[in-house]
Structures are given as structure tokens and as C-alpha cells.
PDB file of N, CA and C in Angstrom:
ATOM      1  N   UNK A   1     -17.449  -6.534  10.200  1.00  0.00           N
ATOM      2  CA  UNK A   1     -17.505  -7.901   9.741  1.00  0.00           C
ATOM      3  C   UNK A   1     -16.824  -8.085   8.457  1.00  0.00           C
ATOM      4  N   UNK A   2     -17.040  -7.105   7.549  1.00  0.00           N
ATOM      5  CA  UNK A   2     -16.507  -7.225   6.168  1.00  0.00           C
ATOM      6  C   UNK A   2     -14.873  -7.313   6.265  1.00  0.00           C
ATOM      7  N   UNK A   3     -14.246  -6.574   7.159  1.00  0.00           N
ATOM      8  CA  UNK A   3     -12.854  -6.641   7.294  1.00  0.00           C
ATOM      9  C   UNK A   3     -12.397  -7.974   7.681  1.00  0.00           C
ATOM     10  N   UNK A   4     -13.116  -8.545   8.659  1.00  0.00           N
ATOM     11  CA  UNK A   4     -12.755  -9.886   9.104  1.00  0.00           C
ATOM     12  C   UNK A   4     -12.836 -10.890   7.930  1.00  0.00           C
ATOM     13  N   UNK A   5     -13.876 -10.793   7.167  1.00  0.00           N
ATOM     14  CA  UNK A   5     -13.935 -11.626   6.017  1.00  0.00           C
ATOM     15  C   UNK A   5     -12.790 -11.408   4.999  1.00  0.00           C
ATOM     16  N   UNK A   6     -12.405 -10.237   4.884  1.00  0.00           N
ATOM     17  CA  UNK A   6     -11.272  -9.929   3.967  1.00  0.00           C
ATOM     18  C   UNK A   6      -9.892 -10.382   4.598  1.00  0.00           C
ATOM     19  N   UNK A   7      -9.710 -10.183   5.842  1.00  0.00           N
ATOM     20  CA  UNK A   7      -8.497 -10.646   6.503  1.00  0.00           C
ATOM     21  C   UNK A   7      -8.319 -12.145   6.425  1.00  0.00           C
ATOM     22  N   UNK A   8      -9.475 -12.848   6.675  1.00  0.00           N
ATOM     23  CA  UNK A   8      -9.338 -14.250   6.801  1.00  0.00           C
ATOM     24  C   UNK A   8     -10.139 -15.014   5.653  1.00  0.00           C
ATOM     25  N   UNK A   9     -10.065 -14.456   4.476  1.00  0.00           N
ATOM     26  CA  UNK A   9     -10.774 -15.004   3.329  1.00  0.00           C
ATOM     27  C   UNK A   9     -10.220 -16.342   2.856  1.00  0.00           C
ATOM     28  N   UNK A  10      -9.013 -16.708   3.267  1.00  0.00           N
ATOM     29  CA  UNK A  10      -8.407 -18.031   3.001  1.00  0.00           C
ATOM     30  C   UNK A  10      -9.002 -19.169   3.807  1.00  0.00           C
ATOM     31  N   UNK A  11      -9.622 -18.770   4.890  1.00  0.00           N
ATOM     32  CA  UNK A  11     -10.255 -19.893   5.703  1.00  0.00           C
ATOM     33  C   UNK A  11     -11.501 -20.358   4.969  1.00  0.00           C
ATOM     34  N   UNK A  12     -11.809 -21.602   5.136  1.00  0.00           N
ATOM     35  CA  UNK A  12     -13.028 -22.081   4.419  1.00  0.00           C
ATOM     36  C   UNK A  12     -14.281 -21.362   4.872  1.00  0.00           C
ATOM     37  N   UNK A  13     -14.418 -21.014   6.094  1.00  0.00           N
ATOM     38  CA  UNK A  13     -15.708 -20.379   6.492  1.00  0.00           C
ATOM     39  C   UNK A  13     -15.838 -19.033   5.941  1.00  0.00           C
ATOM     40  N   UNK A  14     -14.789 -18.353   5.466  1.00  0.00           N
ATOM     41  CA  UNK A  14     -14.882 -16.955   4.999  1.00  0.00           C
ATOM     42  C   UNK A  14     -14.859 -16.988   3.428  1.00  0.00           C
ATOM     43  N   UNK A  15     -14.474 -18.067   2.804  1.00  0.00           N
ATOM     44  CA  UNK A  15     -14.327 -18.007   1.376  1.00  0.00           C
ATOM     45  C   UNK A  15     -15.649 -17.622   0.608  1.00  0.00           C
ATOM     46  N   UNK A  16     -16.772 -18.143   1.012  1.00  0.00           N
ATOM     47  CA  UNK A  16     -18.014 -17.862   0.349  1.00  0.00           C
ATOM     48  C   UNK A  16     -18.433 -16.430   0.662  1.00  0.00           C
ATOM     49  N   UNK A  17     -18.435 -16.004   1.897  1.00  0.00           N
ATOM     50  CA  UNK A  17     -18.732 -14.594   2.228  1.00  0.00           C
ATOM     51  C   UNK A  17     -17.783 -13.593   1.344  1.00  0.00           C
ATOM     52  N   UNK A  18     -16.564 -14.009   1.233  1.00  0.00           N
ATOM     53  CA  UNK A  18     -15.638 -13.128   0.472  1.00  0.00           C
ATOM     54  C   UNK A  18     -16.094 -13.067  -1.000  1.00  0.00           C
ATOM     55  N   UNK A  19     -16.443 -14.180  -1.485  1.00  0.00           N
ATOM     56  CA  UNK A  19     -16.940 -14.209  -2.919  1.00  0.00           C
ATOM     57  C   UNK A  19     -18.135 -13.333  -3.064  1.00  0.00           C
ATOM     58  N   UNK A  20     -19.035 -13.345  -2.071  1.00  0.00           N
ATOM     59  CA  UNK A  20     -20.284 -12.559  -2.184  1.00  0.00           C
ATOM     60  C   UNK A  20     -19.892 -11.017  -2.181  1.00  0.00           C
ATOM     61  N   UNK A  21     -18.929 -10.687  -1.213  1.00  0.00           N
ATOM     62  CA  UNK A  21     -18.579  -9.238  -1.271  1.00  0.00           C
ATOM     63  C   UNK A  21     -17.968  -8.909  -2.597  1.00  0.00           C
ATOM     64  N   UNK A  22     -17.170  -9.808  -3.237  1.00  0.00           N
ATOM     65  CA  UNK A  22     -16.577  -9.552  -4.485  1.00  0.00           C
ATOM     66  C   UNK A  22     -17.567  -9.373  -5.575  1.00  0.00           C
ATOM     67  N   UNK A  23     -18.562 -10.256  -5.585  1.00  0.00           N
ATOM     68  CA  UNK A  23     -19.716 -10.260  -6.525  1.00  0.00           C
ATOM     69  C   UNK A  23     -20.515  -8.952  -6.413  1.00  0.00           C
ATOM     70  N   UNK A  24     -20.708  -8.525  -5.214  1.00  0.00           N
ATOM     71  CA  UNK A  24     -21.362  -7.140  -4.961  1.00  0.00           C
ATOM     72  C   UNK A  24     -20.680  -6.000  -5.490  1.00  0.00           C
ATOM     73  N   UNK A  25     -19.363  -6.042  -5.457  1.00  0.00           N
ATOM     74  CA  UNK A  25     -18.548  -5.024  -5.976  1.00  0.00           C
ATOM     75  C   UNK A  25     -18.569  -5.139  -7.539  1.00  0.00           C
ATOM     76  N   UNK A  26     -18.587  -6.340  -8.049  1.00  0.00           N
ATOM     77  CA  UNK A  26     -18.667  -6.534  -9.477  1.00  0.00           C
ATOM     78  C   UNK A  26     -20.031  -6.025 -10.043  1.00  0.00           C
ATOM     79  N   UNK A  27     -21.141  -6.207  -9.264  1.00  0.00           N
ATOM     80  CA  UNK A  27     -22.386  -5.703  -9.665  1.00  0.00           C
ATOM     81  C   UNK A  27     -22.410  -4.286  -9.707  1.00  0.00           C
ATOM     82  N   UNK A  28     -21.848  -3.562  -8.681  1.00  0.00           N
ATOM     83  CA  UNK A  28     -21.736  -2.157  -8.632  1.00  0.00           C
ATOM     84  C   UNK A  28     -20.862  -1.628  -9.872  1.00  0.00           C
ATOM     85  N   UNK A  29     -19.782  -2.243 -10.173  1.00  0.00           N
ATOM     86  CA  UNK A  29     -18.980  -1.800 -11.293  1.00  0.00           C
ATOM     87  C   UNK A  29     -19.796  -1.938 -12.646  1.00  0.00           C
ATOM     88  N   UNK A  30     -20.499  -3.072 -12.721  1.00  0.00           N
ATOM     89  CA  UNK A  30     -21.341  -3.218 -13.971  1.00  0.00           C
ATOM     90  C   UNK A  30     -22.409  -2.150 -14.173  1.00  0.00           C
ATOM     91  N   UNK A  31     -22.970  -1.832 -12.958  1.00  0.00           N
ATOM     92  CA  UNK A  31     -24.023  -0.724 -13.000  1.00  0.00           C
ATOM     93  C   UNK A  31     -23.433   0.547 -13.411  1.00  0.00           C
ATOM     94  N   UNK A  32     -22.249   0.792 -12.917  1.00  0.00           N
ATOM     95  CA  UNK A  32     -21.514   2.050 -13.285  1.00  0.00           C
ATOM     96  C   UNK A  32     -21.235   2.066 -14.794  1.00  0.00           C
ATOM     97  N   UNK A  33     -20.742   0.897 -15.327  1.00  0.00           N
ATOM     98  CA  UNK A  33     -20.493   0.818 -16.811  1.00  0.00           C
ATOM     99  C   UNK A  33     -21.835   1.080 -17.520  1.00  0.00           C
ATOM    100  N   UNK A  34     -22.904   0.415 -17.081  1.00  0.00           N
ATOM    101  CA  UNK A  34     -24.230   0.622 -17.789  1.00  0.00           C
ATOM    102  C   UNK A  34     -24.541   2.110 -17.804  1.00  0.00           C
ATOM    103  N   UNK A  35     -24.417   2.686 -16.597  1.00  0.00           N
ATOM    104  CA  UNK A  35     -24.769   4.165 -16.546  1.00  0.00           C
ATOM    105  C   UNK A  35     -23.987   4.991 -17.571  1.00  0.00           C
ATOM    106  N   UNK A  36     -22.649   4.702 -17.618  1.00  0.00           N
ATOM    107  CA  UNK A  36     -21.816   5.468 -18.485  1.00  0.00           C
ATOM    108  C   UNK A  36     -22.181   5.251 -20.006  1.00  0.00           C
ATOM    109  N   UNK A  37     -22.478   3.985 -20.316  1.00  0.00           N
ATOM    110  CA  UNK A  37     -22.903   3.663 -21.695  1.00  0.00           C
ATOM    111  C   UNK A  37     -24.294   4.350 -21.927  1.00  0.00           C
ATOM    112  N   UNK A  38     -25.078   4.400 -20.954  1.00  0.00           N
ATOM    113  CA  UNK A  38     -26.444   5.074 -21.142  1.00  0.00           C
ATOM    114  C   UNK A  38     -26.202   6.548 -21.410  1.00  0.00           C
ATOM    115  N   UNK A  39     -25.324   7.172 -20.593  1.00  0.00           N
ATOM    116  CA  UNK A  39     -25.014   8.532 -20.696  1.00  0.00           C
ATOM    117  C   UNK A  39     -24.602   8.841 -22.103  1.00  0.00           C
ATOM    118  N   UNK A  40     -23.654   8.086 -22.587  1.00  0.00           N
ATOM    119  CA  UNK A  40     -23.100   8.230 -23.936  1.00  0.00           C
ATOM    120  C   UNK A  40     -24.238   8.127 -25.036  1.00  0.00           C
ATOM    121  N   UNK A  41     -25.056   7.151 -24.832  1.00  0.00           N
ATOM    122  CA  UNK A  41     -26.157   6.951 -25.830  1.00  0.00           C
ATOM    123  C   UNK A  41     -27.134   8.271 -25.782  1.00  0.00           C
ATOM    124  N   UNK A  42     -27.437   8.638 -24.632  1.00  0.00           N
ATOM    125  CA  UNK A  42     -28.297   9.849 -24.575  1.00  0.00           C
ATOM    126  C   UNK A  42     -27.645  11.043 -25.110  1.00  0.00           C
ATOM    127  N   UNK A  43     -26.326  11.141 -24.894  1.00  0.00           N
ATOM    128  CA  UNK A  43     -25.635  12.318 -25.581  1.00  0.00           C
ATOM    129  C   UNK A  43     -25.801  12.245 -27.212  1.00  0.00           C
ATOM    130  N   UNK A  44     -25.467  10.997 -27.582  1.00  0.00           N
ATOM    131  CA  UNK A  44     -25.511  10.876 -29.101  1.00  0.00           C
ATOM    132  C   UNK A  44     -26.925  10.987 -29.657  1.00  0.00           C
ATOM    133  N   UNK A  45     -27.921  10.582 -28.902  1.00  0.00           N
ATOM    134  CA  UNK A  45     -29.277  10.591 -29.547  1.00  0.00           C
ATOM    135  C   UNK A  45     -30.087  11.949 -29.178  1.00  0.00           C
ATOM    136  N   UNK A  46     -29.872  12.450 -27.999  1.00  0.00           N
ATOM    137  CA  UNK A  46     -30.558  13.655 -27.620  1.00  0.00           C
ATOM    138  C   UNK A  46     -29.776  14.987 -27.500  1.00  0.00           C
ATOM    139  N   UNK A  47     -28.471  14.791 -27.434  1.00  0.00           N
ATOM    140  CA  UNK A  47     -27.609  15.894 -27.231  1.00  0.00           C
ATOM    141  C   UNK A  47     -27.868  16.451 -25.856  1.00  0.00           C
ATOM    142  N   UNK A  48     -28.056  17.758 -25.767  1.00  0.00           N
ATOM    143  CA  UNK A  48     -28.434  18.386 -24.334  1.00  0.00           C
ATOM    144  C   UNK A  48     -29.838  18.669 -24.280  1.00  0.00           C
ATOM    145  N   UNK A  49     -30.708  18.074 -25.061  1.00  0.00           N
ATOM    146  CA  UNK A  49     -32.207  18.322 -24.938  1.00  0.00           C
ATOM    147  C   UNK A  49     -32.588  17.680 -23.639  1.00  0.00           C
ATOM    148  N   UNK A  50     -33.963  18.089 -23.342  1.00  0.00           N
ATOM    149  CA  UNK A  50     -34.540  17.532 -22.040  1.00  0.00           C
ATOM    150  C   UNK A  50     -34.686  16.030 -22.251  1.00  0.00           C
ATOM    151  N   UNK A  51     -34.489  15.296 -21.178  1.00  0.00           N
ATOM    152  CA  UNK A  51     -34.611  13.835 -21.177  1.00  0.00           C
ATOM    153  C   UNK A  51     -36.104  13.419 -21.192  1.00  0.00           C
ATOM    154  N   UNK A  52     -36.273  12.188 -21.649  1.00  0.00           N
ATOM    155  CA  UNK A  52     -37.626  11.597 -21.930  1.00  0.00           C
ATOM    156  C   UNK A  52     -38.420  11.537 -20.567  1.00  0.00           C
ATOM    157  N   UNK A  53     -37.802  11.423 -19.488  1.00  0.00           N
ATOM    158  CA  UNK A  53     -38.467  11.465 -18.215  1.00  0.00           C
ATOM    159  C   UNK A  53     -38.690  12.833 -17.630  1.00  0.00           C
ATOM    160  N   UNK A  54     -38.330  13.853 -18.372  1.00  0.00           N
ATOM    161  CA  UNK A  54     -38.562  15.193 -17.878  1.00  0.00           C
ATOM    162  C   UNK A  54     -37.261  15.768 -17.223  1.00  0.00           C
ATOM    163  N   UNK A  55     -36.287  15.045 -17.077  1.00  0.00           N
ATOM    164  CA  UNK A  55     -35.078  15.605 -16.431  1.00  0.00           C
ATOM    165  C   UNK A  55     -34.302  16.393 -17.435  1.00  0.00           C
ATOM    166  N   UNK A  56     -33.106  16.900 -16.985  1.00  0.00           N
ATOM    167  CA  UNK A  56     -32.343  17.680 -17.814  1.00  0.00           C
ATOM    168  C   UNK A  56     -31.500  16.845 -18.843  1.00  0.00           C
ATOM    169  N   UNK A  57     -31.770  15.560 -18.842  1.00  0.00           N
ATOM    170  CA  UNK A  57     -31.270  14.699 -19.888  1.00  0.00           C
ATOM    171  C   UNK A  57     -29.662  14.399 -19.607  1.00  0.00           C
ATOM    172  N   UNK A  58     -29.003  14.668 -20.609  1.00  0.00           N
ATOM    173  CA  UNK A  58     -27.526  14.282 -20.524  1.00  0.00           C
ATOM    174  C   UNK A  58     -26.843  14.980 -19.364  1.00  0.00           C
ATOM    175  N   UNK A  59     -27.161  16.145 -19.077  1.00  0.00           N
ATOM    176  CA  UNK A  59     -26.461  16.839 -17.941  1.00  0.00           C
ATOM    177  C   UNK A  59     -26.754  16.226 -16.613  1.00  0.00           C
ATOM    178  N   UNK A  60     -28.000  15.749 -16.421  1.00  0.00           N
ATOM    179  CA  UNK A  60     -28.329  15.034 -15.188  1.00  0.00           C
ATOM    180  C   UNK A  60     -27.725  13.650 -15.185  1.00  0.00           C
ATOM    181  N   UNK A  61     -27.851  12.891 -16.220  1.00  0.00           N
ATOM    182  CA  UNK A  61     -27.301  11.575 -16.313  1.00  0.00           C
ATOM    183  C   UNK A  61     -25.796  11.522 -16.160  1.00  0.00           C
ATOM    184  N   UNK A  62     -25.044  12.509 -16.537  1.00  0.00           N
ATOM    185  CA  UNK A  62     -23.695  12.481 -16.410  1.00  0.00           C
ATOM    186  C   UNK A  62     -23.286  12.626 -15.019  1.00  0.00           C
ATOM    187  N   UNK A  63     -24.135  13.245 -14.127  1.00  0.00           N
ATOM    188  CA  UNK A  63     -23.774  13.342 -12.682  1.00  0.00           C
ATOM    189  C   UNK A  63     -23.977  11.869 -12.015  1.00  0.00           C
ATOM    190  N   UNK A  64     -24.739  11.029 -12.549  1.00  0.00           N
ATOM    191  CA  UNK A  64     -25.015   9.708 -11.927  1.00  0.00           C
ATOM    192  C   UNK A  64     -23.888   8.704 -12.096  1.00  0.00           C
ATOM    193  N   UNK A  65     -22.784   9.121 -12.941  1.00  0.00           N
ATOM    194  CA  UNK A  65     -21.660   8.301 -13.054  1.00  0.00           C
ATOM    195  C   UNK A  65     -20.585   8.412 -12.005  1.00  0.00           C
ATOM    196  N   UNK A  66     -20.847   9.205 -11.011  1.00  0.00           N
ATOM    197  CA  UNK A  66     -19.812   9.400  -9.907  1.00  0.00           C
ATOM    198  C   UNK A  66     -19.967   8.413  -8.924  1.00  0.00           C
ATOM    199  N   UNK A  67     -18.958   8.380  -8.004  1.00  0.00           N
ATOM    200  CA  UNK A  67     -18.863   7.451  -6.811  1.00  0.00           C
ATOM    201  C   UNK A  67     -20.149   7.674  -5.944  1.00  0.00           C
ATOM    202  N   UNK A  68     -20.673   8.825  -5.944  1.00  0.00           N
ATOM    203  CA  UNK A  68     -21.800   9.144  -5.140  1.00  0.00           C
ATOM    204  C   UNK A  68     -23.052   8.157  -5.446  1.00  0.00           C
ATOM    205  N   UNK A  69     -23.066   7.603  -6.581  1.00  0.00           N
ATOM    206  CA  UNK A  69     -24.166   6.765  -6.950  1.00  0.00           C
ATOM    207  C   UNK A  69     -23.756   5.286  -6.832  1.00  0.00           C
ATOM    208  N   UNK A  70     -22.645   4.863  -6.323  1.00  0.00           N
ATOM    209  CA  UNK A  70     -22.296   3.565  -6.130  1.00  0.00           C
ATOM    210  C   UNK A  70     -23.014   2.951  -4.956  1.00  0.00           C
ATOM    211  N   UNK A  71     -23.641   1.852  -5.245  1.00  0.00           N
ATOM    212  CA  UNK A  71     -24.523   1.198  -4.137  1.00  0.00           C
ATOM    213  C   UNK A  71     -23.654   0.732  -2.974  1.00  0.00           C
ATOM    214  N   UNK A  72     -22.542   0.008  -3.367  1.00  0.00           N
ATOM    215  CA  UNK A  72     -21.672  -0.617  -2.318  1.00  0.00           C
ATOM    216  C   UNK A  72     -20.322   0.155  -2.143  1.00  0.00           C
ATOM    217  N   UNK A  73     -20.339   1.507  -2.087  1.00  0.00           N
ATOM    218  CA  UNK A  73     -19.128   2.204  -1.931  1.00  0.00           C
ATOM    219  C   UNK A  73     -18.272   1.919  -0.751  1.00  0.00           C
ATOM    220  N   UNK A  74     -18.927   1.398   0.382  1.00  0.00           N
ATOM    221  CA  UNK A  74     -18.254   1.001   1.482  1.00  0.00           C
ATOM    222  C   UNK A  74     -17.318  -0.157   1.260  1.00  0.00           C
ATOM    223  N   UNK A  75     -17.875  -1.091   0.367  1.00  0.00           N
ATOM    224  CA  UNK A  75     -17.013  -2.248   0.148  1.00  0.00           C
ATOM    225  C   UNK A  75     -15.744  -1.796  -0.643  1.00  0.00           C
ATOM    226  N   UNK A  76     -15.930  -0.847  -1.576  1.00  0.00           N
ATOM    227  CA  UNK A  76     -14.771  -0.384  -2.328  1.00  0.00           C
ATOM    228  C   UNK A  76     -13.752   0.337  -1.332  1.00  0.00           C
ATOM    229  N   UNK A  77     -14.266   1.009  -0.377  1.00  0.00           N
ATOM    230  CA  UNK A  77     -13.468   1.678   0.529  1.00  0.00           C
ATOM    231  C   UNK A  77     -12.694   0.890   1.568  1.00  0.00           C
ATOM    232  N   UNK A  78     -13.157  -0.460   1.683  1.00  0.00           N
ATOM    233  CA  UNK A  78     -12.523  -1.300   2.673  1.00  0.00           C
ATOM    234  C   UNK A  78     -10.964  -1.319   2.484  1.00  0.00           C
ATOM    235  N   UNK A  79     -10.542  -1.263   1.275  1.00  0.00           N
ATOM    236  CA  UNK A  79      -9.107  -1.396   1.089  1.00  0.00           C
ATOM    237  C   UNK A  79      -8.255  -0.343   1.746  1.00  0.00           C
ATOM    238  N   UNK A  80      -9.020   0.784   2.190  1.00  0.00           N
ATOM    239  CA  UNK A  80      -8.318   1.863   2.966  1.00  0.00           C
ATOM    240  C   UNK A  80      -7.965   1.255   4.326  1.00  0.00           C
ATOM    241  N   UNK A  81      -8.610   0.215   4.861  1.00  0.00           N
ATOM    242  CA  UNK A  81      -8.452  -0.320   6.221  1.00  0.00           C
ATOM    243  C   UNK A  81      -7.560  -1.570   6.209  1.00  0.00           C
ATOM    244  N   UNK A  82      -7.237  -2.019   5.014  1.00  0.00           N
ATOM    245  CA  UNK A  82      -6.447  -3.322   4.875  1.00  0.00           C
ATOM    246  C   UNK A  82      -5.035  -3.067   5.341  1.00  0.00           C
ATOM    247  N   UNK A  83      -4.505  -4.107   5.996  1.00  0.00           N
ATOM    248  CA  UNK A  83      -3.075  -3.967   6.452  1.00  0.00           C
ATOM    249  C   UNK A  83      -2.411  -5.197   5.911  1.00  0.00           C
ATOM    250  N   UNK A  84      -0.980  -5.186   5.816  1.00  0.00           N
ATOM    251  CA  UNK A  84      -0.211  -6.260   5.340  1.00  0.00           C
ATOM    252  C   UNK A  84      -0.478  -7.549   6.154  1.00  0.00           C
ATOM    253  N   UNK A  85      -0.555  -8.643   5.425  1.00  0.00           N
ATOM    254  CA  UNK A  85      -0.902  -9.942   6.103  1.00  0.00           C
ATOM    255  C   UNK A  85      -0.032 -10.231   7.252  1.00  0.00           C
ATOM    256  N   UNK A  86       1.141  -9.850   7.340  1.00  0.00           N
ATOM    257  CA  UNK A  86       2.068 -10.042   8.534  1.00  0.00           C
ATOM    258  C   UNK A  86       1.496  -9.544   9.731  1.00  0.00           C
ATOM    259  N   UNK A  87       0.693  -8.433   9.707  1.00  0.00           N
ATOM    260  CA  UNK A  87       0.201  -7.800  10.889  1.00  0.00           C
ATOM    261  C   UNK A  87      -1.150  -8.226  11.256  1.00  0.00           C
ATOM    262  N   UNK A  88      -1.756  -9.204  10.459  1.00  0.00           N
ATOM    263  CA  UNK A  88      -3.124  -9.710  10.766  1.00  0.00           C
ATOM    264  C   UNK A  88      -2.988 -10.613  11.926  1.00  0.00           C
ATOM    265  N   UNK A  89      -3.651 -10.454  13.001  1.00  0.00           N
ATOM    266  CA  UNK A  89      -3.620 -11.330  14.191  1.00  0.00           C
ATOM    267  C   UNK A  89      -3.955 -12.778  13.917  1.00  0.00           C
ATOM    268  N   UNK A  90      -3.140 -13.657  14.416  1.00  0.00           N
ATOM    269  CA  UNK A  90      -3.389 -15.036  14.282  1.00  0.00           C
ATOM    270  C   UNK A  90      -4.701 -15.382  15.122  1.00  0.00           C
ATOM    271  N   UNK A  91      -5.484 -16.306  14.576  1.00  0.00           N
ATOM    272  CA  UNK A  91      -6.666 -16.648  15.312  1.00  0.00           C
ATOM    273  C   UNK A  91      -6.257 -17.861  16.280  1.00  0.00           C
ATOM    274  N   UNK A  92      -6.905 -17.921  17.450  1.00  0.00           N
ATOM    275  CA  UNK A  92      -6.577 -18.964  18.449  1.00  0.00           C
ATOM    276  C   UNK A  92      -6.972 -20.356  17.748  1.00  0.00           C
ATOM    277  N   UNK A  93      -6.458 -21.431  18.381  1.00  0.00           N
ATOM    278  CA  UNK A  93      -6.824 -22.664  17.847  1.00  0.00           C
ATOM    279  C   UNK A  93      -8.245 -23.042  18.035  1.00  0.00           C
ATOM    280  N   UNK A  94      -8.786 -22.531  19.119  1.00  0.00           N
ATOM    281  CA  UNK A  94     -10.214 -22.697  19.349  1.00  0.00           C
ATOM    282  C   UNK A  94     -11.067 -21.994  18.345  1.00  0.00           C
ATOM    283  N   UNK A  95     -10.678 -20.850  17.981  1.00  0.00           N
ATOM    284  CA  UNK A  95     -11.392 -20.030  16.979  1.00  0.00           C
ATOM    285  C   UNK A  95     -11.310 -20.678  15.606  1.00  0.00           C
ATOM    286  N   UNK A  96     -10.115 -21.161  15.291  1.00  0.00           N
ATOM    287  CA  UNK A  96      -9.906 -21.893  14.046  1.00  0.00           C
ATOM    288  C   UNK A  96     -10.760 -23.109  13.971  1.00  0.00           C
ATOM    289  N   UNK A  97     -10.806 -23.880  15.017  1.00  0.00           N
ATOM    290  CA  UNK A  97     -11.724 -25.073  15.092  1.00  0.00           C
ATOM    291  C   UNK A  97     -13.209 -24.643  14.918  1.00  0.00           C
ATOM    292  N   UNK A  98     -13.593 -23.641  15.569  1.00  0.00           N
ATOM    293  CA  UNK A  98     -14.989 -23.171  15.505  1.00  0.00           C
ATOM    294  C   UNK A  98     -15.362 -22.805  14.068  1.00  0.00           C
ATOM    295  N   UNK A  99     -14.475 -22.008  13.429  1.00  0.00           N
ATOM    296  CA  UNK A  99     -14.768 -21.518  12.071  1.00  0.00           C
ATOM    297  C   UNK A  99     -14.561 -22.607  11.009  1.00  0.00           C
ATOM    298  N   UNK A 100     -13.936 -23.705  11.429  1.00  0.00           N
ATOM    299  CA  UNK A 100     -13.713 -24.747  10.413  1.00  0.00           C
ATOM    300  C   UNK A 100     -14.845 -25.728  10.412  1.00  0.00           C
ATOM    301  N   UNK A 101     -15.622 -25.810  11.379  1.00  0.00           N
ATOM    302  CA  UNK A 101     -16.755 -26.776  11.503  1.00  0.00           C
ATOM    303  C   UNK A 101     -17.920 -26.171  10.870  1.00  0.00           C
ATOM    304  N   UNK A 102     -18.107 -26.278   9.584  1.00  0.00           N
ATOM    305  CA  UNK A 102     -19.370 -25.791   8.912  1.00  0.00           C
ATOM    306  C   UNK A 102     -20.649 -26.363   9.352  1.00  0.00           C
ATOM    307  N   UNK A 103     -20.598 -27.700   9.630  1.00  0.00           N
ATOM    308  CA  UNK A 103     -21.838 -28.330   9.993  1.00  0.00           C
ATOM    309  C   UNK A 103     -22.273 -28.005  11.361  1.00  0.00           C
ATOM    310  N   UNK A 104     -21.338 -27.745  12.302  1.00  0.00           N
ATOM    311  CA  UNK A 104     -21.848 -27.293  13.616  1.00  0.00           C
ATOM    312  C   UNK A 104     -22.373 -25.989  13.620  1.00  0.00           C
ATOM    313  N   UNK A 105     -21.821 -25.121  12.797  1.00  0.00           N
ATOM    314  CA  UNK A 105     -22.310 -23.699  12.714  1.00  0.00           C
ATOM    315  C   UNK A 105     -23.656 -23.725  11.983  1.00  0.00           C
ATOM    316  N   UNK A 106     -23.748 -24.443  10.938  1.00  0.00           N
ATOM    317  CA  UNK A 106     -24.987 -24.566  10.187  1.00  0.00           C
ATOM    318  C   UNK A 106     -26.100 -25.238  10.877  1.00  0.00           C
ATOM    319  N   UNK A 107     -25.794 -26.128  11.796  1.00  0.00           N
ATOM    320  CA  UNK A 107     -26.855 -26.758  12.581  1.00  0.00           C
ATOM    321  C   UNK A 107     -27.681 -25.903  13.363  1.00  0.00           C
ATOM    322  N   UNK A 108     -27.114 -24.758  13.870  1.00  0.00           N
ATOM    323  CA  UNK A 108     -27.967 -23.814  14.593  1.00  0.00           C
ATOM    324  C   UNK A 108     -28.964 -23.105  13.665  1.00  0.00           C
ATOM    325  N   UNK A 109     -28.739 -23.037  12.449  1.00  0.00           N
ATOM    326  CA  UNK A 109     -29.598 -22.335  11.573  1.00  0.00           C
ATOM    327  C   UNK A 109     -30.791 -23.248  11.167  1.00  0.00           C
ATOM    328  N   UNK A 110     -30.585 -24.642  11.227  1.00  0.00           N
ATOM    329  CA  UNK A 110     -31.641 -25.542  10.865  1.00  0.00           C
ATOM    330  C   UNK A 110     -32.754 -25.635  11.996  1.00  0.00           C
ATOM    331  N   UNK A 111     -32.443 -25.257  13.188  1.00  0.00           N
ATOM    332  CA  UNK A 111     -33.388 -25.462  14.254  1.00  0.00           C
ATOM    333  C   UNK A 111     -34.494 -24.392  14.272  1.00  0.00           C
TER     334      UNK A 111
END
């Protein structure tokens, strides 16, 4: 689903979902920055002493700055599967009509 959102993000129906995917990646990046800043603070304040929570402190925290701890790593890896726009299949007229009618799609959710 995320690939379809990326491929057709210029269509009105997919612009908001695309923004949400982008915001999720932004949140993940900000968490990574916070972790890094926290690691640097711990190194400055505690050095390599044991952490306040009983962990190994700086040595443990340093490992949490890797991609392994990204929450939305799959979204970052989507670019692996992206192809040039020229190769993206054109949607049928019927599909474009269906995706363009926000009210008809949203009406099903209201019932």
C-alpha cells in the first residue's frame, strides 16, 4: 500500500496519506537525533560509568543510535523499490474517477 501511495502521491486521494508517511519518517528521524543528543550528554556527564537505570550507560546507549532502533525503517527502505515515473503504470479512467471522489469513498466510513 505504501508503494502505491508513493507512486500516485500527486493524486488528491493519496496526498494526505503521503504526508502521513513523510511525517512518520520525520518523527523517526527526530527520535534518532534525540537519541544521539542523549548519548552525547551521557558521555559528557557520566563518561563510561554505569547508567542511572542500571545499564552499561554510554556503551549501551551508543548502540541505540543505529538503524536497528528505527521505528519506521520499512518506510525509509521504500526508496529501494521506487522506479522512474515513466515506468509507473497509468491508472484506468475508472480507477482515477474512483480515487478522485473523496465524498463517495468517505461516505462508506460514515455508515
